[in-house]
Short mmCIF file of N, CA and C in Angstrom, two decimals:
data_model
loop_
_atom_site.label_atom_id
_atom_site.label_comp_id
_atom_site.label_asym_id
_atom_site.label_seq_id
_atom_site.Cartn_x
_atom_site.Cartn_y
_atom_site.Cartn_z
N MET C 1 102.84 123.38 110.58
CA MET C 1 101.98 123.77 109.49
C MET C 1 101.28 122.56 108.91
N LEU C 2 100.07 122.77 108.56
CA LEU C 2 99.27 121.70 108.00
C LEU C 2 98.85 122.09 106.59
N THR C 3 99.18 121.22 105.66
CA THR C 3 98.81 121.48 104.28
C THR C 3 97.64 120.57 103.92
N VAL C 4 96.60 121.17 103.44
CA VAL C 4 95.41 120.41 103.07
C VAL C 4 95.27 120.46 101.56
N THR C 5 95.15 119.29 100.97
CA THR C 5 94.99 119.19 99.53
C THR C 5 93.62 118.60 99.24
N THR C 6 92.88 119.28 98.42
CA THR C 6 91.57 118.75 98.03
C THR C 6 91.67 118.18 96.63
N LEU C 7 91.08 117.05 96.48
CA LEU C 7 91.06 116.40 95.18
C LEU C 7 89.65 116.45 94.63
N ALA C 8 89.53 116.94 93.46
CA ALA C 8 88.22 117.03 92.82
C ALA C 8 88.01 115.78 91.97
N ASN C 9 86.81 115.29 92.03
CA ASN C 9 86.46 114.14 91.21
C ASN C 9 86.09 114.65 89.83
N VAL C 10 87.05 114.66 88.95
CA VAL C 10 86.85 115.21 87.61
C VAL C 10 86.67 114.05 86.65
N GLN C 11 85.59 114.10 85.92
CA GLN C 11 85.33 113.07 84.93
C GLN C 11 85.39 113.71 83.55
N HIS C 12 86.18 113.09 82.68
CA HIS C 12 86.30 113.59 81.32
C HIS C 12 85.37 112.76 80.44
N ILE C 13 84.52 113.43 79.73
CA ILE C 13 83.61 112.75 78.83
C ILE C 13 84.23 112.73 77.44
N LEU C 14 84.44 111.53 76.93
CA LEU C 14 85.02 111.39 75.61
C LEU C 14 83.92 111.44 74.56
N ALA C 15 84.16 112.21 73.57
CA ALA C 15 83.21 112.29 72.46
C ALA C 15 83.41 111.09 71.55
N ILE C 16 82.38 110.75 70.84
CA ILE C 16 82.45 109.63 69.90
C ILE C 16 83.54 109.87 68.85
N GLU C 17 83.76 111.13 68.49
CA GLU C 17 84.79 111.45 67.50
C GLU C 17 86.17 111.10 68.02
N GLN C 18 86.43 111.34 69.29
CA GLN C 18 87.73 111.00 69.87
C GLN C 18 87.93 109.49 69.90
N ILE C 19 86.88 108.75 70.20
CA ILE C 19 86.98 107.30 70.20
C ILE C 19 87.22 106.80 68.78
N ALA C 20 86.55 107.41 67.80
CA ALA C 20 86.72 107.00 66.41
C ALA C 20 88.14 107.27 65.93
N ILE C 21 88.70 108.41 66.30
CA ILE C 21 90.08 108.74 65.91
C ILE C 21 91.05 107.77 66.56
N GLY C 22 90.84 107.45 67.82
CA GLY C 22 91.69 106.46 68.49
C GLY C 22 91.58 105.09 67.84
N GLY C 23 90.39 104.74 67.42
CA GLY C 23 90.20 103.47 66.73
C GLY C 23 90.90 103.43 65.39
N MET C 24 90.85 104.55 64.67
CA MET C 24 91.56 104.62 63.38
C MET C 24 93.06 104.49 63.59
N LEU C 25 93.59 105.18 64.60
CA LEU C 25 95.03 105.09 64.86
C LEU C 25 95.43 103.68 65.27
N ALA C 26 94.61 103.02 66.08
CA ALA C 26 94.92 101.65 66.49
C ALA C 26 94.87 100.71 65.29
N THR C 27 93.91 100.90 64.40
CA THR C 27 93.80 100.05 63.22
C THR C 27 94.97 100.26 62.27
N ILE C 28 95.34 101.51 62.06
CA ILE C 28 96.48 101.81 61.19
C ILE C 28 97.77 101.24 61.80
N SER C 29 97.93 101.37 63.10
CA SER C 29 99.11 100.82 63.77
C SER C 29 99.15 99.30 63.65
N LEU C 30 98.00 98.66 63.79
CA LEU C 30 97.95 97.20 63.66
C LEU C 30 98.31 96.76 62.25
N ILE C 31 97.78 97.43 61.25
CA ILE C 31 98.09 97.07 59.86
C ILE C 31 99.58 97.27 59.58
N ALA C 32 100.14 98.39 60.05
CA ALA C 32 101.56 98.65 59.83
C ALA C 32 102.42 97.62 60.55
N SER C 33 102.06 97.29 61.76
CA SER C 33 102.85 96.33 62.54
C SER C 33 102.80 94.93 61.93
N LEU C 34 101.62 94.51 61.50
CA LEU C 34 101.51 93.20 60.86
C LEU C 34 102.25 93.17 59.52
N SER C 35 102.26 94.29 58.81
CA SER C 35 103.01 94.36 57.56
C SER C 35 104.51 94.25 57.80
N VAL C 36 104.99 94.96 58.82
CA VAL C 36 106.41 94.88 59.16
C VAL C 36 106.78 93.46 59.57
N ALA C 37 105.90 92.81 60.32
CA ALA C 37 106.17 91.43 60.73
C ALA C 37 106.27 90.50 59.52
N GLU C 38 105.40 90.68 58.54
CA GLU C 38 105.46 89.84 57.34
C GLU C 38 106.73 90.10 56.54
N ILE C 39 107.15 91.34 56.47
CA ILE C 39 108.38 91.68 55.74
C ILE C 39 109.60 91.15 56.48
N MET C 40 109.60 91.27 57.81
CA MET C 40 110.75 90.86 58.60
C MET C 40 110.96 89.34 58.59
N VAL C 41 109.88 88.57 58.44
CA VAL C 41 110.01 87.11 58.45
C VAL C 41 110.94 86.65 57.33
N GLU C 42 110.91 87.30 56.21
CA GLU C 42 111.71 86.91 55.07
C GLU C 42 113.11 87.53 55.06
N SER C 43 113.42 88.36 56.02
CA SER C 43 114.71 89.03 56.00
C SER C 43 115.72 88.30 56.88
N LYS C 44 116.96 88.73 56.78
CA LYS C 44 118.02 88.12 57.57
C LYS C 44 118.02 88.60 59.02
N TRP C 45 117.25 89.65 59.31
CA TRP C 45 117.21 90.20 60.67
C TRP C 45 116.16 89.54 61.56
N TRP C 46 115.41 88.58 61.02
CA TRP C 46 114.37 87.92 61.82
C TRP C 46 115.02 86.95 62.80
N ASN C 47 114.74 87.15 64.05
CA ASN C 47 115.24 86.25 65.08
C ASN C 47 114.22 86.19 66.21
N ARG C 48 114.58 85.51 67.27
CA ARG C 48 113.65 85.33 68.39
C ARG C 48 113.31 86.67 69.05
N TRP C 49 114.28 87.56 69.16
CA TRP C 49 114.05 88.86 69.78
C TRP C 49 113.06 89.69 68.96
N ALA C 50 113.26 89.71 67.64
CA ALA C 50 112.36 90.48 66.78
C ALA C 50 110.95 89.89 66.82
N SER C 51 110.85 88.59 66.87
CA SER C 51 109.54 87.94 66.93
C SER C 51 108.80 88.29 68.21
N SER C 52 109.49 88.21 69.34
CA SER C 52 108.83 88.51 70.61
C SER C 52 108.48 89.99 70.73
N THR C 53 109.32 90.85 70.17
CA THR C 53 109.03 92.29 70.22
C THR C 53 107.79 92.63 69.41
N LEU C 54 107.68 92.06 68.22
CA LEU C 54 106.50 92.33 67.40
C LEU C 54 105.24 91.70 68.00
N GLU C 55 105.37 90.52 68.61
CA GLU C 55 104.22 89.91 69.28
C GLU C 55 103.77 90.76 70.46
N MET C 56 104.73 91.32 71.18
CA MET C 56 104.40 92.16 72.33
C MET C 56 103.64 93.41 71.87
N HIS C 57 103.89 93.86 70.68
CA HIS C 57 103.23 95.04 70.13
C HIS C 57 101.90 94.67 69.47
N ASN C 58 101.82 93.52 68.85
CA ASN C 58 100.64 93.15 68.08
C ASN C 58 99.48 92.66 68.94
N ILE C 59 99.76 91.96 70.01
CA ILE C 59 98.69 91.37 70.82
C ILE C 59 97.78 92.44 71.43
N PRO C 60 98.30 93.51 72.06
CA PRO C 60 97.38 94.54 72.55
C PRO C 60 96.61 95.24 71.43
N LEU C 61 97.26 95.43 70.29
CA LEU C 61 96.56 96.05 69.16
C LEU C 61 95.43 95.16 68.65
N LEU C 62 95.65 93.85 68.64
CA LEU C 62 94.59 92.94 68.24
C LEU C 62 93.43 92.98 69.23
N LEU C 63 93.73 93.08 70.51
CA LEU C 63 92.67 93.19 71.51
C LEU C 63 91.88 94.48 71.34
N VAL C 64 92.57 95.59 71.09
CA VAL C 64 91.89 96.86 70.87
C VAL C 64 91.05 96.80 69.59
N PHE C 65 91.59 96.20 68.55
CA PHE C 65 90.85 96.09 67.30
C PHE C 65 89.60 95.25 67.49
N SER C 66 89.70 94.15 68.22
CA SER C 66 88.52 93.32 68.46
C SER C 66 87.49 94.08 69.31
N ALA C 67 87.94 94.88 70.27
CA ALA C 67 87.02 95.69 71.06
C ALA C 67 86.32 96.73 70.19
N ILE C 68 87.05 97.30 69.23
CA ILE C 68 86.45 98.27 68.30
C ILE C 68 85.38 97.60 67.45
N VAL C 69 85.67 96.41 66.95
CA VAL C 69 84.71 95.68 66.12
C VAL C 69 83.46 95.36 66.94
N ILE C 70 83.65 94.89 68.17
CA ILE C 70 82.50 94.58 69.03
C ILE C 70 81.69 95.84 69.31
N PHE C 71 82.36 96.95 69.57
CA PHE C 71 81.68 98.22 69.82
C PHE C 71 80.86 98.65 68.61
N LYS C 72 81.46 98.53 67.42
CA LYS C 72 80.74 98.94 66.20
C LYS C 72 79.52 98.03 65.95
N VAL C 73 79.67 96.73 66.21
CA VAL C 73 78.54 95.81 66.03
C VAL C 73 77.43 96.14 67.01
N LEU C 74 77.79 96.44 68.25
CA LEU C 74 76.78 96.79 69.24
C LEU C 74 76.10 98.13 68.93
N MET C 75 76.81 99.03 68.29
CA MET C 75 76.22 100.30 67.91
C MET C 75 75.17 100.11 66.81
N VAL C 76 75.37 99.13 65.95
CA VAL C 76 74.43 98.86 64.87
C VAL C 76 73.18 98.17 65.42
N LEU C 77 73.35 97.29 66.39
CA LEU C 77 72.20 96.58 66.95
C LEU C 77 71.41 97.48 67.78
#
């Protein structure tokens, strides 16, 4: 028996509203994460593991936030 599978080239078009909602969630997550990092620095639970974990979370959010800012600036121009 021969099974044939066809794959359709499906492209999903994202609306600007979906991108805006994703940007808001990324910005809120970044603000919350940076706030937790500032609070944790002064606590007794701050150590190398906590620092690396928060950095691992903050760096991609900073990249996404910078991409959002660049996108918004390009939309204005």
